[in-house]
Structures are given as C-alpha cells and as structure tokens.
Short mmCIF file of C-alpha atoms in Angstrom, two decimals:
data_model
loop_
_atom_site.label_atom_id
_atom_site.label_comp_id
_atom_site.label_asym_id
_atom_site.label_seq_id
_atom_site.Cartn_x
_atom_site.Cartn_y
_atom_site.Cartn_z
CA UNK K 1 -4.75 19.15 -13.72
CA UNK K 2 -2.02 19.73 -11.30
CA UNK K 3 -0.29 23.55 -11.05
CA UNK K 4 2.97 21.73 -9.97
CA UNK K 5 5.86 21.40 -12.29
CA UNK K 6 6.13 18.30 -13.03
CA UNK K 7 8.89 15.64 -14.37
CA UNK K 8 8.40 12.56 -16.24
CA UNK K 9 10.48 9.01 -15.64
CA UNK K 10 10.92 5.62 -16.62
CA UNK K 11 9.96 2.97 -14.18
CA UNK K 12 13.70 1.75 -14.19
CA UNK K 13 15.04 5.58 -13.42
CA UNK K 14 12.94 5.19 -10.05
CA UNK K 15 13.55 1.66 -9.17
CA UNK K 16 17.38 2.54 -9.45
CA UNK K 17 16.50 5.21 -7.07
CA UNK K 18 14.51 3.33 -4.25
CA UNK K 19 17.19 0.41 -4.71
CA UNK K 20 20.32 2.74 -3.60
CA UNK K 21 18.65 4.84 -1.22
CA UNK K 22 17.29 1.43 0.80
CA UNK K 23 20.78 0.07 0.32
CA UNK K 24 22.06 2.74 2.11
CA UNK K 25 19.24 2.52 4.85
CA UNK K 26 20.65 -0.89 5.51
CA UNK K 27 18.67 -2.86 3.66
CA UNK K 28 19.90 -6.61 1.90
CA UNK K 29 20.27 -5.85 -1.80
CA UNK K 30 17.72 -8.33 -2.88
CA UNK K 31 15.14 -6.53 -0.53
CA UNK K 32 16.21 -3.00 -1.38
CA UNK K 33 15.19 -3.93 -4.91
CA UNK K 34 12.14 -5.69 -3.90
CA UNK K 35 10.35 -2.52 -2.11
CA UNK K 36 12.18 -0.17 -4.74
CA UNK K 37 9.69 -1.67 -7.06
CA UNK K 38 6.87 -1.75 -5.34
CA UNK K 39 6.65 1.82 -4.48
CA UNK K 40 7.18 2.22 -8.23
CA UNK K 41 4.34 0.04 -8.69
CA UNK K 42 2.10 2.13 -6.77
CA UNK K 43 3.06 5.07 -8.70
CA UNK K 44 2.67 3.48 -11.90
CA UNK K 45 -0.82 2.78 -10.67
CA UNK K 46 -1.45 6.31 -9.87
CA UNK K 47 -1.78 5.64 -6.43
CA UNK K 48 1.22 8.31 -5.35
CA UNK K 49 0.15 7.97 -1.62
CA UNK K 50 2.46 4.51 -1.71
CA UNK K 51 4.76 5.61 -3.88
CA UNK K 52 8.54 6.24 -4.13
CA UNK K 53 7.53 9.85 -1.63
CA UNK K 54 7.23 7.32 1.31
CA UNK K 55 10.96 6.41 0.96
CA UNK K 56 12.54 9.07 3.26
CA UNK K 57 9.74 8.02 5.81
CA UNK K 58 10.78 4.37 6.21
CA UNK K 59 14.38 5.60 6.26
CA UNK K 60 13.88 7.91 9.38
CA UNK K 61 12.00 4.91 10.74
CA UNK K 62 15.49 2.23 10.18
CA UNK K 63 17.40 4.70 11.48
CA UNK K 64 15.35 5.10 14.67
CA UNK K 65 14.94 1.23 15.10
CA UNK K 66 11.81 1.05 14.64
CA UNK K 67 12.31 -1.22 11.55
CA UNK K 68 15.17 -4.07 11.50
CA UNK K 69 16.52 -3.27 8.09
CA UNK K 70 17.81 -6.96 7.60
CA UNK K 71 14.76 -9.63 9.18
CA UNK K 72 15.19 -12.97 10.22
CA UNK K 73 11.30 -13.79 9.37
CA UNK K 74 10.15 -17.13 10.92
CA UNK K 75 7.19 -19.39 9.31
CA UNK K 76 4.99 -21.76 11.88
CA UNK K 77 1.97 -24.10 10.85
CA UNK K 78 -0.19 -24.36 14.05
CA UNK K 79 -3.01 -26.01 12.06
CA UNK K 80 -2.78 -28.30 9.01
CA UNK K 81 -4.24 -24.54 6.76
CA UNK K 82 -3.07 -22.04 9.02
CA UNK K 83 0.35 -20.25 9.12
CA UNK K 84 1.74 -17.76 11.49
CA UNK K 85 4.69 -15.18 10.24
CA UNK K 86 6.58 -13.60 12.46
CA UNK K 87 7.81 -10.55 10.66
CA UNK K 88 10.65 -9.30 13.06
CA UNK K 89 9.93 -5.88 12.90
CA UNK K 90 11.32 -6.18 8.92
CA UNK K 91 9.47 -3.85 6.39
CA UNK K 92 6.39 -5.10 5.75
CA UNK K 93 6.47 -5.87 2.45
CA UNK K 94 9.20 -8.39 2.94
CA UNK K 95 6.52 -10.13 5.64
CA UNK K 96 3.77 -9.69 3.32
CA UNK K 97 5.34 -11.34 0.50
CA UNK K 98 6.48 -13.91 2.37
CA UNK K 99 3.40 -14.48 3.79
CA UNK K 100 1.77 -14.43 0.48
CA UNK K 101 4.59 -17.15 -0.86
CA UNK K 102 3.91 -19.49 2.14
CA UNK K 103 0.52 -19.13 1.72
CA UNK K 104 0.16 -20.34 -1.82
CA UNK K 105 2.20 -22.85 -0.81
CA UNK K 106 -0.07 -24.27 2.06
CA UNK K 107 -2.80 -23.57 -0.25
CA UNK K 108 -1.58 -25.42 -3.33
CA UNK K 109 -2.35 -28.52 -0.42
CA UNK K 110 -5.10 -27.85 1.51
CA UNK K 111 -7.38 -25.70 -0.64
CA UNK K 112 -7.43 -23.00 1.05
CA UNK K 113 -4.58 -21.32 3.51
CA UNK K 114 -5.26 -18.46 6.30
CA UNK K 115 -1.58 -16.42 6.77
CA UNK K 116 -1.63 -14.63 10.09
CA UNK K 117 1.68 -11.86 10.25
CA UNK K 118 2.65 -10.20 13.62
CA UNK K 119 5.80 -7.94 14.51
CA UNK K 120 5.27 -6.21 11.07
CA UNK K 121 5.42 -2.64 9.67
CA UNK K 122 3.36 -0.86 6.95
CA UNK K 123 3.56 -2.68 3.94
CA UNK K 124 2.27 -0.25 1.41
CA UNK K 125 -0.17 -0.67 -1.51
CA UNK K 126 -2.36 -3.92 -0.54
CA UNK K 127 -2.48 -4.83 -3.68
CA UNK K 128 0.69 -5.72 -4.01
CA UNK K 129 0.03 -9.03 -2.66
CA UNK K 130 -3.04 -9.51 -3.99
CA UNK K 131 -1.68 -9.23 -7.47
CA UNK K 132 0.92 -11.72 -6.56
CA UNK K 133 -1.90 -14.26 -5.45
CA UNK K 134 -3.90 -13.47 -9.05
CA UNK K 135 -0.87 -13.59 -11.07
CA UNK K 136 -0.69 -17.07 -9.54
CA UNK K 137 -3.95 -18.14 -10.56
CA UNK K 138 -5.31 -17.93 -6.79
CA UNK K 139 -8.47 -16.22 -5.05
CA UNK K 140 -7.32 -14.15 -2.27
CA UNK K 141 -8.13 -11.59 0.65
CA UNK K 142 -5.59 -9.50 2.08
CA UNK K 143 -6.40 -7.64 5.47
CA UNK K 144 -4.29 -5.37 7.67
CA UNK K 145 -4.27 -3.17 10.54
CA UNK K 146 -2.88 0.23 11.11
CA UNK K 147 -1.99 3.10 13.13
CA UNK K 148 -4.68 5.45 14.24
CA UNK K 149 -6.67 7.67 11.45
CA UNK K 150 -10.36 7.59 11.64
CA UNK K 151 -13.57 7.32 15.08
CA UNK K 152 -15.57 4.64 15.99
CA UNK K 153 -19.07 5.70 15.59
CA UNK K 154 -20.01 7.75 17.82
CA UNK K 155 -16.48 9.03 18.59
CA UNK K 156 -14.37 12.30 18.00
CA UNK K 157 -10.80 10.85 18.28
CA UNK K 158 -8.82 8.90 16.39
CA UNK K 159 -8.88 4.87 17.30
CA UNK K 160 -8.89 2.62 14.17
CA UNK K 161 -6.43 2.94 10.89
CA UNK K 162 -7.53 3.26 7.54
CA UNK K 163 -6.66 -0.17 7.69
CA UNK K 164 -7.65 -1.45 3.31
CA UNK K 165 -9.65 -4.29 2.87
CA UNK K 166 -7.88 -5.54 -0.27
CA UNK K 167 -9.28 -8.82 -2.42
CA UNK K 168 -9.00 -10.49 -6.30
CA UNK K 169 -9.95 -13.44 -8.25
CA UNK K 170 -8.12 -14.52 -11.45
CA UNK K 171 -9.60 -13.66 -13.89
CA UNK K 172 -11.41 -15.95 -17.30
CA UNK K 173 -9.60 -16.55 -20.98
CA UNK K 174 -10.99 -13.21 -22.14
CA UNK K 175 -11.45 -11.28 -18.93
CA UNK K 176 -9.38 -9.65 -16.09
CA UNK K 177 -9.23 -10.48 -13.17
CA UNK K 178 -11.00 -8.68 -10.00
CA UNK K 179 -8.76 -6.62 -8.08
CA UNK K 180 -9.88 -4.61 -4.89
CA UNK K 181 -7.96 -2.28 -2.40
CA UNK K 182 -9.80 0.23 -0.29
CA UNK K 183 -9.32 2.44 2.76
CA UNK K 184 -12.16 2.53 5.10
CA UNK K 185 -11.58 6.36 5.05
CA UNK K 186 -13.25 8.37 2.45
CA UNK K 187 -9.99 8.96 0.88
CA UNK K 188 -6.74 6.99 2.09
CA UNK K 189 -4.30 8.97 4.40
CA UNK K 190 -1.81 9.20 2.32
CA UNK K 191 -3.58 10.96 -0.75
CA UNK K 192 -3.66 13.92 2.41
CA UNK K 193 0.15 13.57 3.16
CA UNK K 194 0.58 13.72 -0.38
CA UNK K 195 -1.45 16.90 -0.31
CA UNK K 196 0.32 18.10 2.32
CA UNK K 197 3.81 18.07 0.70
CA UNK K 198 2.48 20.00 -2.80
CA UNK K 199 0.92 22.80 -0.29
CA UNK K 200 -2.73 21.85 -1.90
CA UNK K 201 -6.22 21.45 -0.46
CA UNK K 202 -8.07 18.88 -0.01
CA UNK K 203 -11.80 18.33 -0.77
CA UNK K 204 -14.68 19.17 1.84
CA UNK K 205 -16.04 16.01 3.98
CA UNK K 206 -12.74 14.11 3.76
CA UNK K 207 -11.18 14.97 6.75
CA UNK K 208 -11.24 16.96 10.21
CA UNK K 209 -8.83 19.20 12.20
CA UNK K 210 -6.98 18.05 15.75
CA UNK K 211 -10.55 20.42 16.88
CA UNK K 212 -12.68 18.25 15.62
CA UNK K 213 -13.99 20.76 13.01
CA UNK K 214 -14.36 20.26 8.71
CA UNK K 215 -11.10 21.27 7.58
CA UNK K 216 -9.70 21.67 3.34
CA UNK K 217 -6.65 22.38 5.12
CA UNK K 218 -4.19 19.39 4.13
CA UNK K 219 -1.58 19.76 6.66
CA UNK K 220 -4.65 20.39 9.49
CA UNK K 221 -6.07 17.27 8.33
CA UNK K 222 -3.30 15.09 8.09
CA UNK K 223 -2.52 16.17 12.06
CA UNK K 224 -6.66 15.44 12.61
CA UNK K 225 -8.66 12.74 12.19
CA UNK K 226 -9.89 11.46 8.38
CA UNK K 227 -13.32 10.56 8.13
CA UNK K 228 -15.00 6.84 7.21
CA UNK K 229 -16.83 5.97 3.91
CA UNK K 230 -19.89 5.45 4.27
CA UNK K 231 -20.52 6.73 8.70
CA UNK K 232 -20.90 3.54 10.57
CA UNK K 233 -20.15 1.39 7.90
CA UNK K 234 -16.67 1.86 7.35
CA UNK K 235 -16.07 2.85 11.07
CA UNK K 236 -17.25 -0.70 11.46
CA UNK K 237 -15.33 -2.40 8.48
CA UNK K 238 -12.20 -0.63 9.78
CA UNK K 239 -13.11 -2.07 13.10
CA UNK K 240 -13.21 -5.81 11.68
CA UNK K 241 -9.56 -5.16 9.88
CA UNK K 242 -8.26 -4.08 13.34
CA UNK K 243 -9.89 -7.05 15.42
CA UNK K 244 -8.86 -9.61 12.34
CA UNK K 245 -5.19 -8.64 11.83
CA UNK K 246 -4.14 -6.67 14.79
CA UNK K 247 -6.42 -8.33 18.01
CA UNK K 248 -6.71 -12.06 16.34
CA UNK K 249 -3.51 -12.54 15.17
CA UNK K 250 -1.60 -11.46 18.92
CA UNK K 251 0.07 -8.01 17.30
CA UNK K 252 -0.74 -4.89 18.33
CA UNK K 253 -4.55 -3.47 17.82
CA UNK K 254 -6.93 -0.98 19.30
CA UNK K 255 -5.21 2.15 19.17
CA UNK K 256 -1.82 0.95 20.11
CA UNK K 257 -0.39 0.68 16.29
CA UNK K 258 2.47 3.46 16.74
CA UNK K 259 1.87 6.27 13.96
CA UNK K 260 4.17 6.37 10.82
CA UNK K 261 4.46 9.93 11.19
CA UNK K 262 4.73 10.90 14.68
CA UNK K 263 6.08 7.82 16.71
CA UNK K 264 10.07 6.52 16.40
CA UNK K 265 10.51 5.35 19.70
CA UNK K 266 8.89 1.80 19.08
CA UNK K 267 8.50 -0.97 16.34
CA UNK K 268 4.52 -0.81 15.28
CA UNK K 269 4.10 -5.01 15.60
CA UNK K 270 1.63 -4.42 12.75
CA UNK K 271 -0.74 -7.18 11.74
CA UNK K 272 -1.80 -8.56 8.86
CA UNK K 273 -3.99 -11.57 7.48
CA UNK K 274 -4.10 -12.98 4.48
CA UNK K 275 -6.43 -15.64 3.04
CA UNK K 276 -5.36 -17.63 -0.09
CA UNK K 277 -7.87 -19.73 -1.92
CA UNK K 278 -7.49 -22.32 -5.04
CA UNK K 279 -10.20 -21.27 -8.16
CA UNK K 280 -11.04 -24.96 -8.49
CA UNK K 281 -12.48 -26.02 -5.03
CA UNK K 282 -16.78 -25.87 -6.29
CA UNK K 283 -15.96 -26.02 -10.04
CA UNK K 284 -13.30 -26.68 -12.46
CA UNK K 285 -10.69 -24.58 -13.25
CA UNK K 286 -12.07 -24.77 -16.87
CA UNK K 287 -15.58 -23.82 -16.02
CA UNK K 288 -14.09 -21.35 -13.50
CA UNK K 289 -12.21 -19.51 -16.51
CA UNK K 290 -15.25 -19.55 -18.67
CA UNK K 291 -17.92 -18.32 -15.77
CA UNK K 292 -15.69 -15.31 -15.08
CA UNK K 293 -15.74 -14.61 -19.23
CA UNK K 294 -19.62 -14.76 -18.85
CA UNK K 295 -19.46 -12.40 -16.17
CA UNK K 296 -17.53 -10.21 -17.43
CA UNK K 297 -19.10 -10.11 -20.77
CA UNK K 298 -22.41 -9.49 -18.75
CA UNK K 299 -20.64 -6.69 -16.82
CA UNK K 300 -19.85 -4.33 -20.30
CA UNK K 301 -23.07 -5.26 -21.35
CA UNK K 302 -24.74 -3.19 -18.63
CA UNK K 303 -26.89 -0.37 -19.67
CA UNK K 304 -24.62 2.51 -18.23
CA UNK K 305 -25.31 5.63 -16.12
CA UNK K 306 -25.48 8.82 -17.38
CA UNK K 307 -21.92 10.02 -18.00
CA UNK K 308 -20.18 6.97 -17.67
CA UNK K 309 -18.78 6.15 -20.92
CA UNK K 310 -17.51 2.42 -20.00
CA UNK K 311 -18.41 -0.04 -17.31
CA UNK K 312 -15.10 -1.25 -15.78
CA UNK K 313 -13.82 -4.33 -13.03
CA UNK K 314 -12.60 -2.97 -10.17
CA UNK K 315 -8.31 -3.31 -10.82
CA UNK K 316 -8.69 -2.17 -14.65
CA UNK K 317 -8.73 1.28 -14.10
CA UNK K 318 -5.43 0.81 -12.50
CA UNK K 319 -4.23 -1.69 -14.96
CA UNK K 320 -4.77 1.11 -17.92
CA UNK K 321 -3.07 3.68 -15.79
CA UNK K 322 -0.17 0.76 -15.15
CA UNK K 323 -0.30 0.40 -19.36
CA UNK K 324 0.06 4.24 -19.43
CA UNK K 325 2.92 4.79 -17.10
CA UNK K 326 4.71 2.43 -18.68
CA UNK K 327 4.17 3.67 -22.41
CA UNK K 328 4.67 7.42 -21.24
CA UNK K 329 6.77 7.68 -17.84
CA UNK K 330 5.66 8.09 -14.62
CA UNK K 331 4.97 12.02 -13.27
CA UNK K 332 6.34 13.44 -10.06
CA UNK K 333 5.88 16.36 -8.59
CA UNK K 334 9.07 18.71 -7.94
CA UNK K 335 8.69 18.94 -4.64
CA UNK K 336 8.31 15.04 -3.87
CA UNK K 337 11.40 14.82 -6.12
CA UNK K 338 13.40 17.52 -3.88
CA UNK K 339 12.37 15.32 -0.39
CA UNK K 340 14.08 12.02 -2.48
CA UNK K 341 16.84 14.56 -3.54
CA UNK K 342 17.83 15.77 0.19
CA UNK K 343 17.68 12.14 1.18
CA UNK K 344 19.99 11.30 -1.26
CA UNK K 345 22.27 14.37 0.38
CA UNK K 346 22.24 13.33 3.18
CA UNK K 347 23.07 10.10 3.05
CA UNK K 348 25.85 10.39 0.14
CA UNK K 349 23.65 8.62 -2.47
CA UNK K 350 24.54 9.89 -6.01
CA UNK K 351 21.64 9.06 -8.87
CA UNK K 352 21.90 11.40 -11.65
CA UNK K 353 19.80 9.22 -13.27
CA UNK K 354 16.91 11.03 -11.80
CA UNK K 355 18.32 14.41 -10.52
CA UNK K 356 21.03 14.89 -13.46
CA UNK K 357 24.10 17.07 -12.05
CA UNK K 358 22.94 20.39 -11.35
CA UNK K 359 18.83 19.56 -8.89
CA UNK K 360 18.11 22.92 -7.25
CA UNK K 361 15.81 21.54 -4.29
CA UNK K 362 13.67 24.50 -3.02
CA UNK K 363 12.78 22.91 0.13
CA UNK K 364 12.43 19.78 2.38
CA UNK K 365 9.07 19.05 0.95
CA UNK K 366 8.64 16.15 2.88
CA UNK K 367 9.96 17.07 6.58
CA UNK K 368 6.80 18.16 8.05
CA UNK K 369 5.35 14.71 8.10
CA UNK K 370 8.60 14.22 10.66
CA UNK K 371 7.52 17.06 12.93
CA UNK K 372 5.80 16.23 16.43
CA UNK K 373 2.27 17.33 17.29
CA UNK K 374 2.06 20.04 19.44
#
C-alpha cells in the first residue's frame, strides 16, 4: 500500500494530457495522440515505469535533438519475408507500430515476416506491439535493444540494457491469449526511476550502487547497475536481445545505446526486431482456436501451489488490472503528477482537466533523472 497521496483519473483525462504536452514537443497530432495512449496503456496495466511519468523525459530528449519529433520512416523488403524500417530517429513507438503494421502485412503473404528497425528510440511497454499483433489474430515476438543497465557474467559494469523479450499468441474461443513482456533485470529499470521520484526504497538483490555494492537506495541504484534474473541466464538472454536487434539489424549495440537519462548529445539508433507469424501455418485456424481452449482449460485445472488462489496466462493479470483501471480510474502519485504539472509550466500547456485551477507542485519530482553523473 503506497504512503503517497494519491489521485485517481479517467483514461481520457490522461490521454488529453500526453496529447497536448507532445503537441507542444513538436509532435504531428495524429502521433501525439498515438503515444499519449500508450503511456496510458501502460499505466492502466499497472506497469507505471512506461507510463504517462516518462513524458517530460522524451520531451527534454526532442528538445535536445536527440528525437526528430516529426519522422519520415522508410519501409525496404530485402528478402521476399524480411523488412527493414528505418525509424529516423522518430519516437519509437511510431517505428514500432509501423513495423508491426508492415509486418502483418508481409506476413498476411508469406506466412511468416521478420521486421528489422534501426535509427529508433525507446519505444516503451513491449507489449504494445505485441497486443497489436494478437488483436490481429497473429503469433508474434517482439525484441529490442537498449541503453546500458545490467553485466555480462562475470562483469561489474554496466554493458547490456534490460532490453524485454516480449511474445503472444491469440488466444482460443474461450481462452485468452498469451501475452509476455519481461526485462532481463530482476525488476525493469524503470520500476527504480519510478522509485526514485516517490523518495522510496527498493527491495534487496535488485540492484547495485555506481561502487558496485547491494544498495535499497533507489536513486543509488538507478545511477548503478540493476542486476539480471536469474545470474547468467538473463545476462545471457539480454545478450541475445542486444546481438538480435542492436548488432544484426546494423543499429547501435554493445554498450553504445546512449542512456535515456544521462546522454542528449546524440540520437540512440535503437534497434528492434520483430517477428510476425500466421496461427494457421501446421494446423487450421479452427483447430488452432480449439487447441489453445484445451490448453487453457488444462492450465486452471492445475493442482495449485500453496497460496496461490488461481492459476493465470501470462497477460491476464494485466488484462484484470486493464478491466480495473478502466472501471475505477487510474492512480498517480502526487509527485509524478507535479513533474507533468511543471512541464505543462513550462511549456504554456493549460489542462485543468487533470490539475484543476489552483495544483500546488511541491517539487520537480522528476528532474533528477535529468542530472549528470558525477
């Protein structure tokens, strides 16, 4: 339960909000709105790390051209099921939806479609675009690269990105579908940030300090290195997201991903790949349907754990908390809300749709994640 006052919204209160403060960042109205309501998405989700508190972030990063506000993103085919996008430097959810639009596209041919995107930025919650593959009826895998967060094995400095392996399969007549989306950190990198800006601690064994030593500390972590799931494993599965979207696809990769937080002197040239599969290549799309209702029936029919209450597919606790946020509001905390307020300040963005007429903003929350490393 958090100790931070709190304040509830609709989803359209916040969309409203993302849409005029990326407008005002330069953004094409059509692509404000887009990546307004994704970041809503994520919240809605519970997954606050991508939310709506990343907007004053990408902002800093238009206005220091390291993001082209307005893309001209290009499309090749260099073999009959492969595509390459180059993003342009745009926000990377514009490239990643596009590349997820091609994609289908090819893939609505050939079967199956591989999407390789270079000269992109961060592109938020994976999942994004593997619901939009889902939704679609389509199997999919979404990779990406990323700046700097976690060792190799064996190393004490910071060399490959959290970097989610993200995939989903649509799901049966009486089943949902299979949605995953995981940092190969313990905990994803921005859950810390997030920490960071409501002044809380973080959990031992996530994390470590610029030192190299075990740190609760949020803001000491965040500047530090976070730690892989699982030792070598994830180290290694963070490796293959790096070598797959960043090294395969020609963008940047080992180490030379710019940070979000620290860098603003260079576009990132992010990668990203994307596979995009049809349900009815080995079997029917009939059969397909009615083999992911067995499996699913077979999955709640487990004999459960002690403690666990309900057996669930990966995506549905996130689905519920989706169901929730829309039936009750979303929650913010007031000190995420007074970093979105002071952005709105200073860049002459009225919304008292969310702030009303008299916000008292206590502090810029969300400036230390602006602040060079010593």
């Amino acid at each position: 339960m958090s100790t931070h006052q709190e304040f509830v919204f609709r989803k359209e209160q916040l969309e409203l909000l993302g849409r005029r403060l990326f407008e005002a960042g330069g953004l094409r109205a059509e692509d404000a709105k887009t990546i307004a309501e994704d970041l809503v998405k994520a919240d809605m989700r519970g997954l606050y790390s991508h939310g709506i508190s990343r907007i004053p972030m990408y902002l800093k990063r238009i206005d220091c051209k390291c993001v082209n506000p307005r893309p001209d993103i290009q499309v090749e085919q260099p073999a009959a099921a492969v595509l390459k996008v180059n993003g342009d430097d745009g926000m990377g959810f514009l490239v990643a939806h596009r590349a997820m639009e091609e994609g289908i596209r090819l893939c609505k041919k050939t079967g199956i479609a591989m999407v390789g995107c270079t000269r992109s930025t961060h592109f938020g919650m994976s999942a994004l675009y593997v619901k939009q593959a889902v939704e679609q009826g389509y199997v999919c895998m979404v990779y990406t690269n990323s700046s700097a967060a976690l060792p190799v094995c064996g190393g004490r400095t910071a060399f490959l990105g959290a970097a989610p392996f993200a995939a989903g399969m649509p799901g049966g007549y009486e089943s949902p579908g299979f949605l995953l989306d995981m940092a190969m950190t313990v905990t994803a990198r921005g859950k810390i940030r997030v920490a960071m800006i409501n002044n809380e601690p973080i959990a031992e064994g996530l994390a470590l300090d610029s030192d190299g030593n075990p740190t609760t500390d949020a803001k000491k972590a965040f500047e530090g290195i976070c730690l892989p799931f699982g030792g070598p494993k994830g180290a290694a599965l963070a490796m293959l997201m790096d070598m797959m979207a960043g090294m395969y696809t020609g963008s940047n990769y080992a180490g030379d991903v710019s940070s979000l937080y620290y860098r603003f002197d260079e576009p990132q040239n992010l990668g990203h790949m994307i596979f995009v599969m049809r349900p009815d290549l080995f079997v029917p799309e009939d059969e397909y349907k009615k083999r992911m209702d067995e499996y699913y029936r077979r999955l709640k029919a487990l004999p459960r754990a002690a403690g666990c209450d309900e057996i669930l597919m990966p995506g549905e606790p996130e689905d519920r908390k989706t169901k929730a946020s829309l039936e009750q509001g979303i929650s913010l905390t007031k000190e995420i809300l007074d970093s979105l307020y002071l952005e709105c300040r200073r860049r002459g963005v009225d919304c008292p749709e969310v702030f009303g007429s008299g916000w008292q903003a206590a502090s810029d929350s969300g400036a230390v994640v602006f602040k060079k490393k010593e």
